[in-house]
């Protein structure tokens, strides 16, 4: 089943986000290679494709896991969590409807 991982960044966490970006993206790449990643990306803090120093307000990842517990464990092991980027992380089951 798919699960939506929605994370909110801590204020002033851009430097920590940038420092932990490579290992964070590597985990996403592994999910993608396994055919389990539906989509992933950050929420810009401003209405711009490149928010610059405004940074980001959080992230969204939708990926396939065997269970909610597995999705939560995966989310909690994210390098952004370890680096203190995320203030909160929510994991919810997700039903993909469209596109088919």
JSON list of N, CA, C and O in Angstrom, two decimals, residues 54-99:
[
{"chain": "A", "resi": 54, "resn": "UNK", "atom": "N", "xyz": [14.84, 31.73, 1.39]},
{"chain": "A", "resi": 54, "resn": "UNK", "atom": "CA", "xyz": [13.57, 31.50, 2.10]},
{"chain": "A", "resi": 54, "resn": "UNK", "atom": "C", "xyz": [13.44, 30.04, 2.48]},
{"chain": "A", "resi": 54, "resn": "UNK", "atom": "O", "xyz": [12.78, 29.69, 3.45]},
{"chain": "A", "resi": 55, "resn": "UNK", "atom": "N", "xyz": [14.07, 29.17, 1.70]},
{"chain": "A", "resi": 55, "resn": "UNK", "atom": "CA", "xyz": [14.10, 27.75, 2.02]},
{"chain": "A", "resi": 55, "resn": "UNK", "atom": "C", "xyz": [12.79, 27.04, 1.78]},
{"chain": "A", "resi": 55, "resn": "UNK", "atom": "O", "xyz": [12.03, 27.37, 0.87]},
{"chain": "A", "resi": 56, "resn": "UNK", "atom": "N", "xyz": [12.53, 26.08, 2.64]},
{"chain": "A", "resi": 56, "resn": "UNK", "atom": "CA", "xyz": [11.40, 25.17, 2.46]},
{"chain": "A", "resi": 56, "resn": "UNK", "atom": "C", "xyz": [10.61, 25.07, 3.75]},
{"chain": "A", "resi": 56, "resn": "UNK", "atom": "O", "xyz": [11.14, 25.29, 4.83]},
{"chain": "A", "resi": 57, "resn": "UNK", "atom": "N", "xyz": [9.34, 24.71, 3.62]},
{"chain": "A", "resi": 57, "resn": "UNK", "atom": "CA", "xyz": [8.49, 24.57, 4.80]},
{"chain": "A", "resi": 57, "resn": "UNK", "atom": "C", "xyz": [8.24, 23.11, 5.16]},
{"chain": "A", "resi": 57, "resn": "UNK", "atom": "O", "xyz": [7.64, 22.82, 6.19]},
{"chain": "A", "resi": 58, "resn": "UNK", "atom": "N", "xyz": [8.70, 22.19, 4.32]},
{"chain": "A", "resi": 58, "resn": "UNK", "atom": "CA", "xyz": [8.50, 20.77, 4.60]},
{"chain": "A", "resi": 58, "resn": "UNK", "atom": "C", "xyz": [8.68, 19.93, 3.37]},
{"chain": "A", "resi": 58, "resn": "UNK", "atom": "O", "xyz": [9.21, 20.39, 2.36]},
{"chain": "A", "resi": 59, "resn": "UNK", "atom": "N", "xyz": [8.20, 18.69, 3.45]},
{"chain": "A", "resi": 59, "resn": "UNK", "atom": "CA", "xyz": [8.37, 17.73, 2.36]},
{"chain": "A", "resi": 59, "resn": "UNK", "atom": "C", "xyz": [7.17, 16.80, 2.27]},
{"chain": "A", "resi": 59, "resn": "UNK", "atom": "O", "xyz": [6.47, 16.58, 3.27]},
{"chain": "A", "resi": 60, "resn": "UNK", "atom": "N", "xyz": [6.99, 16.24, 1.07]},
{"chain": "A", "resi": 60, "resn": "UNK", "atom": "CA", "xyz": [5.97, 15.21, 0.83]},
{"chain": "A", "resi": 60, "resn": "UNK", "atom": "C", "xyz": [6.64, 14.04, 0.13]},
{"chain": "A", "resi": 60, "resn": "UNK", "atom": "O", "xyz": [7.35, 14.24, -0.86]},
{"chain": "A", "resi": 61, "resn": "UNK", "atom": "N", "xyz": [6.41, 12.86, 0.66]},
{"chain": "A", "resi": 61, "resn": "UNK", "atom": "CA", "xyz": [6.88, 11.63, 0.03]},
{"chain": "A", "resi": 61, "resn": "UNK", "atom": "C", "xyz": [5.69, 10.68, -0.01]},
{"chain": "A", "resi": 61, "resn": "UNK", "atom": "O", "xyz": [5.01, 10.49, 1.01]},
{"chain": "A", "resi": 62, "resn": "UNK", "atom": "N", "xyz": [5.42, 10.10, -1.16]},
{"chain": "A", "resi": 62, "resn": "UNK", "atom": "CA", "xyz": [4.39, 9.07, -1.27]},
{"chain": "A", "resi": 62, "resn": "UNK", "atom": "C", "xyz": [5.09, 7.83, -1.82]},
{"chain": "A", "resi": 62, "resn": "UNK", "atom": "O", "xyz": [5.63, 7.86, -2.93]},
{"chain": "A", "resi": 63, "resn": "UNK", "atom": "N", "xyz": [5.08, 6.77, -1.03]},
{"chain": "A", "resi": 63, "resn": "UNK", "atom": "CA", "xyz": [5.81, 5.56, -1.40]},
{"chain": "A", "resi": 63, "resn": "UNK", "atom": "C", "xyz": [5.08, 4.33, -0.88]},
{"chain": "A", "resi": 63, "resn": "UNK", "atom": "O", "xyz": [4.24, 4.42, 0.01]},
{"chain": "A", "resi": 64, "resn": "UNK", "atom": "N", "xyz": [5.45, 3.21, -1.45]},
{"chain": "A", "resi": 64, "resn": "UNK", "atom": "CA", "xyz": [4.83, 1.94, -1.09]},
{"chain": "A", "resi": 64, "resn": "UNK", "atom": "C", "xyz": [5.64, 1.25, 0.02]},
{"chain": "A", "resi": 64, "resn": "UNK", "atom": "O", "xyz": [6.87, 1.13, -0.07]},
{"chain": "A", "resi": 65, "resn": "UNK", "atom": "N", "xyz": [4.92, 0.81, 1.03]},
{"chain": "A", "resi": 65, "resn": "UNK", "atom": "CA", "xyz": [5.50, 0.06, 2.14]},
{"chain": "A", "resi": 65, "resn": "UNK", "atom": "C", "xyz": [4.59, -1.12, 2.47]},
{"chain": "A", "resi": 65, "resn": "UNK", "atom": "O", "xyz": [3.41, -1.10, 2.13]},
{"chain": "A", "resi": 66, "resn": "UNK", "atom": "N", "xyz": [5.12, -2.12, 3.15]},
{"chain": "A", "resi": 66, "resn": "UNK", "atom": "CA", "xyz": [4.33, -3.30, 3.50]},
{"chain": "A", "resi": 66, "resn": "UNK", "atom": "C", "xyz": [3.28, -3.01, 4.57]},
{"chain": "A", "resi": 66, "resn": "UNK", "atom": "O", "xyz": [2.26, -3.71, 4.64]},
{"chain": "A", "resi": 67, "resn": "UNK", "atom": "N", "xyz": [3.53, -1.99, 5.39]},
{"chain": "A", "resi": 67, "resn": "UNK", "atom": "CA", "xyz": [2.60, -1.68, 6.48]},
{"chain": "A", "resi": 67, "resn": "UNK", "atom": "C", "xyz": [2.81, -0.24, 6.95]},
{"chain": "A", "resi": 67, "resn": "UNK", "atom": "O", "xyz": [3.83, 0.38, 6.64]},
{"chain": "A", "resi": 68, "resn": "UNK", "atom": "N", "xyz": [1.85, 0.24, 7.71]},
{"chain": "A", "resi": 68, "resn": "UNK", "atom": "CA", "xyz": [1.98, 1.57, 8.30]},
{"chain": "A", "resi": 68, "resn": "UNK", "atom": "C", "xyz": [3.19, 1.62, 9.23]},
{"chain": "A", "resi": 68, "resn": "UNK", "atom": "O", "xyz": [3.95, 2.59, 9.21]},
{"chain": "A", "resi": 69, "resn": "UNK", "atom": "N", "xyz": [3.39, 0.58, 10.01]},
{"chain": "A", "resi": 69, "resn": "UNK", "atom": "CA", "xyz": [4.54, 0.54, 10.91]},
{"chain": "A", "resi": 69, "resn": "UNK", "atom": "C", "xyz": [5.87, 0.64, 10.15]},
{"chain": "A", "resi": 69, "resn": "UNK", "atom": "O", "xyz": [6.79, 1.33, 10.58]},
{"chain": "A", "resi": 70, "resn": "UNK", "atom": "N", "xyz": [5.95, -0.03, 9.00]},
{"chain": "A", "resi": 70, "resn": "UNK", "atom": "CA", "xyz": [7.18, 0.03, 8.20]},
{"chain": "A", "resi": 70, "resn": "UNK", "atom": "C", "xyz": [7.37, 1.44, 7.63]},
{"chain": "A", "resi": 70, "resn": "UNK", "atom": "O", "xyz": [8.49, 1.97, 7.62]},
{"chain": "A", "resi": 71, "resn": "UNK", "atom": "N", "xyz": [6.29, 2.06, 7.19]},
{"chain": "A", "resi": 71, "resn": "UNK", "atom": "CA", "xyz": [6.38, 3.43, 6.66]},
{"chain": "A", "resi": 71, "resn": "UNK", "atom": "C", "xyz": [6.81, 4.40, 7.74]},
{"chain": "A", "resi": 71, "resn": "UNK", "atom": "O", "xyz": [7.65, 5.28, 7.50]},
{"chain": "A", "resi": 72, "resn": "UNK", "atom": "N", "xyz": [6.27, 4.26, 8.94]},
{"chain": "A", "resi": 72, "resn": "UNK", "atom": "CA", "xyz": [6.65, 5.13, 10.05]},
{"chain": "A", "resi": 72, "resn": "UNK", "atom": "C", "xyz": [8.12, 4.93, 10.40]},
{"chain": "A", "resi": 72, "resn": "UNK", "atom": "O", "xyz": [8.86, 5.90, 10.60]},
{"chain": "A", "resi": 73, "resn": "UNK", "atom": "N", "xyz": [8.56, 3.69, 10.46]},
{"chain": "A", "resi": 73, "resn": "UNK", "atom": "CA", "xyz": [9.96, 3.41, 10.79]},
{"chain": "A", "resi": 73, "resn": "UNK", "atom": "C", "xyz": [10.88, 4.00, 9.73]},
{"chain": "A", "resi": 73, "resn": "UNK", "atom": "O", "xyz": [11.92, 4.60, 10.06]},
{"chain": "A", "resi": 74, "resn": "UNK", "atom": "N", "xyz": [10.50, 3.86, 8.46]},
{"chain": "A", "resi": 74, "resn": "UNK", "atom": "CA", "xyz": [11.32, 4.43, 7.38]},
{"chain": "A", "resi": 74, "resn": "UNK", "atom": "C", "xyz": [11.37, 5.95, 7.51]},
{"chain": "A", "resi": 74, "resn": "UNK", "atom": "O", "xyz": [12.44, 6.55, 7.40]},
{"chain": "A", "resi": 75, "resn": "UNK", "atom": "N", "xyz": [10.24, 6.58, 7.74]},
{"chain": "A", "resi": 75, "resn": "UNK", "atom": "CA", "xyz": [10.19, 8.04, 7.87]},
{"chain": "A", "resi": 75, "resn": "UNK", "atom": "C", "xyz": [11.02, 8.52, 9.05]},
{"chain": "A", "resi": 75, "resn": "UNK", "atom": "O", "xyz": [11.74, 9.52, 8.95]},
{"chain": "A", "resi": 76, "resn": "UNK", "atom": "N", "xyz": [10.95, 7.82, 10.17]},
{"chain": "A", "resi": 76, "resn": "UNK", "atom": "CA", "xyz": [11.69, 8.23, 11.36]},
{"chain": "A", "resi": 76, "resn": "UNK", "atom": "C", "xyz": [13.20, 8.06, 11.22]},
{"chain": "A", "resi": 76, "resn": "UNK", "atom": "O", "xyz": [13.97, 8.69, 11.95]},
{"chain": "A", "resi": 77, "resn": "UNK", "atom": "N", "xyz": [13.63, 7.24, 10.26]},
{"chain": "A", "resi": 77, "resn": "UNK", "atom": "CA", "xyz": [15.05, 7.01, 10.02]},
{"chain": "A", "resi": 77, "resn": "UNK", "atom": "C", "xyz": [15.62, 7.96, 8.97]},
{"chain": "A", "resi": 77, "resn": "UNK", "atom": "O", "xyz": [16.79, 7.84, 8.59]},
{"chain": "A", "resi": 78, "resn": "UNK", "atom": "N", "xyz": [14.82, 8.92, 8.50]},
{"chain": "A", "resi": 78, "resn": "UNK", "atom": "CA", "xyz": [15.28, 9.84, 7.46]},
{"chain": "A", "resi": 78, "resn": "UNK", "atom": "C", "xyz": [16.40, 10.73, 7.98]},
{"chain": "A", "resi": 78, "resn": "UNK", "atom": "O", "xyz": [16.36, 11.19, 9.13]},
{"chain": "A", "resi": 79, "resn": "UNK", "atom": "N", "xyz": [17.41, 11.00, 7.16]},
{"chain": "A", "resi": 79, "resn": "UNK", "atom": "CA", "xyz": [18.49, 11.90, 7.56]},
{"chain": "A", "resi": 79, "resn": "UNK", "atom": "C", "xyz": [18.00, 13.30, 7.97]},
{"chain": "A", "resi": 79, "resn": "UNK", "atom": "O", "xyz": [18.63, 13.94, 8.81]},
{"chain": "A", "resi": 80, "resn": "UNK", "atom": "N", "xyz": [16.91, 13.76, 7.40]},
{"chain": "A", "resi": 80, "resn": "UNK", "atom": "CA", "xyz": [16.38, 15.07, 7.81]},
{"chain": "A", "resi": 80, "resn": "UNK", "atom": "C", "xyz": [15.86, 15.03, 9.24]},
{"chain": "A", "resi": 80, "resn": "UNK", "atom": "O", "xyz": [15.93, 16.02, 9.96]},
{"chain": "A", "resi": 81, "resn": "UNK", "atom": "N", "xyz": [15.35, 13.90, 9.69]},
{"chain": "A", "resi": 81, "resn": "UNK", "atom": "CA", "xyz": [14.92, 13.76, 11.09]},
{"chain": "A", "resi": 81, "resn": "UNK", "atom": "C", "xyz": [16.15, 13.81, 11.99]},
{"chain": "A", "resi": 81, "resn": "UNK", "atom": "O", "xyz": [16.20, 14.57, 12.96]},
{"chain": "A", "resi": 82, "resn": "UNK", "atom": "N", "xyz": [17.17, 13.03, 11.64]},
{"chain": "A", "resi": 82, "resn": "UNK", "atom": "CA", "xyz": [18.40, 13.00, 12.44]},
{"chain": "A", "resi": 82, "resn": "UNK", "atom": "C", "xyz": [19.08, 14.36, 12.49]},
{"chain": "A", "resi": 82, "resn": "UNK", "atom": "O", "xyz": [19.66, 14.73, 13.52]},
{"chain": "A", "resi": 83, "resn": "UNK", "atom": "N", "xyz": [18.99, 15.14, 11.41]},
{"chain": "A", "resi": 83, "resn": "UNK", "atom": "CA", "xyz": [19.64, 16.45, 11.35]},
{"chain": "A", "resi": 83, "resn": "UNK", "atom": "C", "xyz": [18.80, 17.55, 11.99]},
{"chain": "A", "resi": 83, "resn": "UNK", "atom": "O", "xyz": [19.25, 18.69, 12.06]},
{"chain": "A", "resi": 84, "resn": "UNK", "atom": "N", "xyz": [17.61, 17.23, 12.45]},
{"chain": "A", "resi": 84, "resn": "UNK", "atom": "CA", "xyz": [16.76, 18.23, 13.09]},
{"chain": "A", "resi": 84, "resn": "UNK", "atom": "C", "xyz": [16.05, 19.16, 12.11]},
{"chain": "A", "resi": 84, "resn": "UNK", "atom": "O", "xyz": [15.59, 20.22, 12.50]},
{"chain": "A", "resi": 85, "resn": "UNK", "atom": "N", "xyz": [15.96, 18.76, 10.85]},
{"chain": "A", "resi": 85, "resn": "UNK", "atom": "CA", "xyz": [15.26, 19.57, 9.86]},
{"chain": "A", "resi": 85, "resn": "UNK", "atom": "C", "xyz": [13.76, 19.58, 10.12]},
{"chain": "A", "resi": 85, "resn": "UNK", "atom": "O", "xyz": [13.12, 20.63, 10.11]},
{"chain": "A", "resi": 86, "resn": "UNK", "atom": "N", "xyz": [13.20, 18.41, 10.37]},
{"chain": "A", "resi": 86, "resn": "UNK", "atom": "CA", "xyz": [11.76, 18.28, 10.53]},
{"chain": "A", "resi": 86, "resn": "UNK", "atom": "C", "xyz": [11.31, 18.54, 11.97]},
{"chain": "A", "resi": 86, "resn": "UNK", "atom": "O", "xyz": [11.87, 17.97, 12.92]},
{"chain": "A", "resi": 87, "resn": "UNK", "atom": "N", "xyz": [10.29, 19.36, 12.12]},
{"chain": "A", "resi": 87, "resn": "UNK", "atom": "CA", "xyz": [9.65, 19.58, 13.42]},
{"chain": "A", "resi": 87, "resn": "UNK", "atom": "C", "xyz": [8.62, 18.49, 13.68]},
{"chain": "A", "resi": 87, "resn": "UNK", "atom": "O", "xyz": [8.48, 18.01, 14.80]},
{"chain": "A", "resi": 88, "resn": "UNK", "atom": "N", "xyz": [7.90, 18.10, 12.63]},
{"chain": "A", "resi": 88, "resn": "UNK", "atom": "CA", "xyz": [6.88, 17.05, 12.74]},
{"chain": "A", "resi": 88, "resn": "UNK", "atom": "C", "xyz": [6.90, 16.19, 11.49]},
{"chain": "A", "resi": 88, "resn": "UNK", "atom": "O", "xyz": [7.25, 16.66, 10.41]},
{"chain": "A", "resi": 89, "resn": "UNK", "atom": "N", "xyz": [6.52, 14.93, 11.67]},
{"chain": "A", "resi": 89, "resn": "UNK", "atom": "CA", "xyz": [6.39, 14.00, 10.56]},
{"chain": "A", "resi": 89, "resn": "UNK", "atom": "C", "xyz": [5.09, 13.23, 10.76]},
{"chain": "A", "resi": 89, "resn": "UNK", "atom": "O", "xyz": [4.87, 12.66, 11.83]},
{"chain": "A", "resi": 90, "resn": "UNK", "atom": "N", "xyz": [4.24, 13.23, 9.73]},
{"chain": "A", "resi": 90, "resn": "UNK", "atom": "CA", "xyz": [2.98, 12.52, 9.76]},
{"chain": "A", "resi": 90, "resn": "UNK", "atom": "C", "xyz": [3.00, 11.46, 8.67]},
{"chain": "A", "resi": 90, "resn": "UNK", "atom": "O", "xyz": [3.44, 11.73, 7.55]},
{"chain": "A", "resi": 91, "resn": "UNK", "atom": "N", "xyz": [2.53, 10.26, 8.99]},
{"chain": "A", "resi": 91, "resn": "UNK", "atom": "CA", "xyz": [2.47, 9.17, 8.01]},
{"chain": "A", "resi": 91, "resn": "UNK", "atom": "C", "xyz": [1.05, 8.65, 7.97]},
{"chain": "A", "resi": 91, "resn": "UNK", "atom": "O", "xyz": [0.49, 8.27, 9.00]},
{"chain": "A", "resi": 92, "resn": "UNK", "atom": "N", "xyz": [0.47, 8.64, 6.76]},
{"chain": "A", "resi": 92, "resn": "UNK", "atom": "CA", "xyz": [-0.93, 8.21, 6.60]},
{"chain": "A", "resi": 92, "resn": "UNK", "atom": "C", "xyz": [-1.04, 7.29, 5.40]},
{"chain": "A", "resi": 92, "resn": "UNK", "atom": "O", "xyz": [-0.36, 7.51, 4.39]},
{"chain": "A", "resi": 93, "resn": "UNK", "atom": "N", "xyz": [-1.94, 6.29, 5.46]},
{"chain": "A", "resi": 93, "resn": "UNK", "atom": "CA", "xyz": [-2.21, 5.49, 4.28]},
{"chain": "A", "resi": 93, "resn": "UNK", "atom": "C", "xyz": [-2.72, 6.39, 3.15]},
{"chain": "A", "resi": 93, "resn": "UNK", "atom": "O", "xyz": [-3.42, 7.37, 3.40]},
{"chain": "A", "resi": 94, "resn": "UNK", "atom": "N", "xyz": [-2.37, 6.03, 1.92]},
{"chain": "A", "resi": 94, "resn": "UNK", "atom": "CA", "xyz": [-2.72, 6.84, 0.76]},
{"chain": "A", "resi": 94, "resn": "UNK", "atom": "C", "xyz": [-3.23, 5.92, -0.36]},
{"chain": "A", "resi": 94, "resn": "UNK", "atom": "O", "xyz": [-2.57, 4.94, -0.70]},
{"chain": "A", "resi": 95, "resn": "UNK", "atom": "N", "xyz": [-4.41, 6.26, -0.89]},
{"chain": "A", "resi": 95, "resn": "UNK", "atom": "CA", "xyz": [-4.98, 5.50, -2.00]},
{"chain": "A", "resi": 95, "resn": "UNK", "atom": "C", "xyz": [-4.82, 6.32, -3.28]},
{"chain": "A", "resi": 95, "resn": "UNK", "atom": "O", "xyz": [-5.45, 7.36, -3.44]},
{"chain": "A", "resi": 96, "resn": "UNK", "atom": "N", "xyz": [-4.00, 5.84, -4.19]},
{"chain": "A", "resi": 96, "resn": "UNK", "atom": "CA", "xyz": [-3.81, 6.52, -5.47]},
{"chain": "A", "resi": 96, "resn": "UNK", "atom": "C", "xyz": [-5.02, 6.25, -6.34]},
{"chain": "A", "resi": 96, "resn": "UNK", "atom": "O", "xyz": [-5.35, 5.09, -6.63]},
{"chain": "A", "resi": 97, "resn": "UNK", "atom": "N", "xyz": [-5.70, 7.31, -6.77]},
{"chain": "A", "resi": 97, "resn": "UNK", "atom": "CA", "xyz": [-6.87, 7.18, -7.62]},
{"chain": "A", "resi": 97, "resn": "UNK", "atom": "C", "xyz": [-6.57, 7.62, -9.05]},
{"chain": "A", "resi": 97, "resn": "UNK", "atom": "O", "xyz": [-6.87, 6.91, -9.99]},
{"chain": "A", "resi": 98, "resn": "UNK", "atom": "N", "xyz": [-5.98, 8.80, -9.20]},
{"chain": "A", "resi": 98, "resn": "UNK", "atom": "CA", "xyz": [-5.66, 9.33, -10.52]},
{"chain": "A", "resi": 98, "resn": "UNK", "atom": "C", "xyz": [-4.24, 9.87, -10.53]},
{"chain": "A", "resi": 98, "resn": "UNK", "atom": "O", "xyz": [-3.78, 10.37, -9.51]},
{"chain": "A", "resi": 99, "resn": "UNK", "atom": "N", "xyz": [-3.56, 9.86, -11.62]},
{"chain": "A", "resi": 99, "resn": "UNK", "atom": "CA", "xyz": [-3.96, 9.16, -12.84]},
{"chain": "A", "resi": 99, "resn": "UNK", "atom": "C", "xyz": [-3.91, 7.66, -12.64]},
{"chain": "A", "resi": 99, "resn": "UNK", "atom": "O", "xyz": [-3.17, 7.15, -11.81]}
]
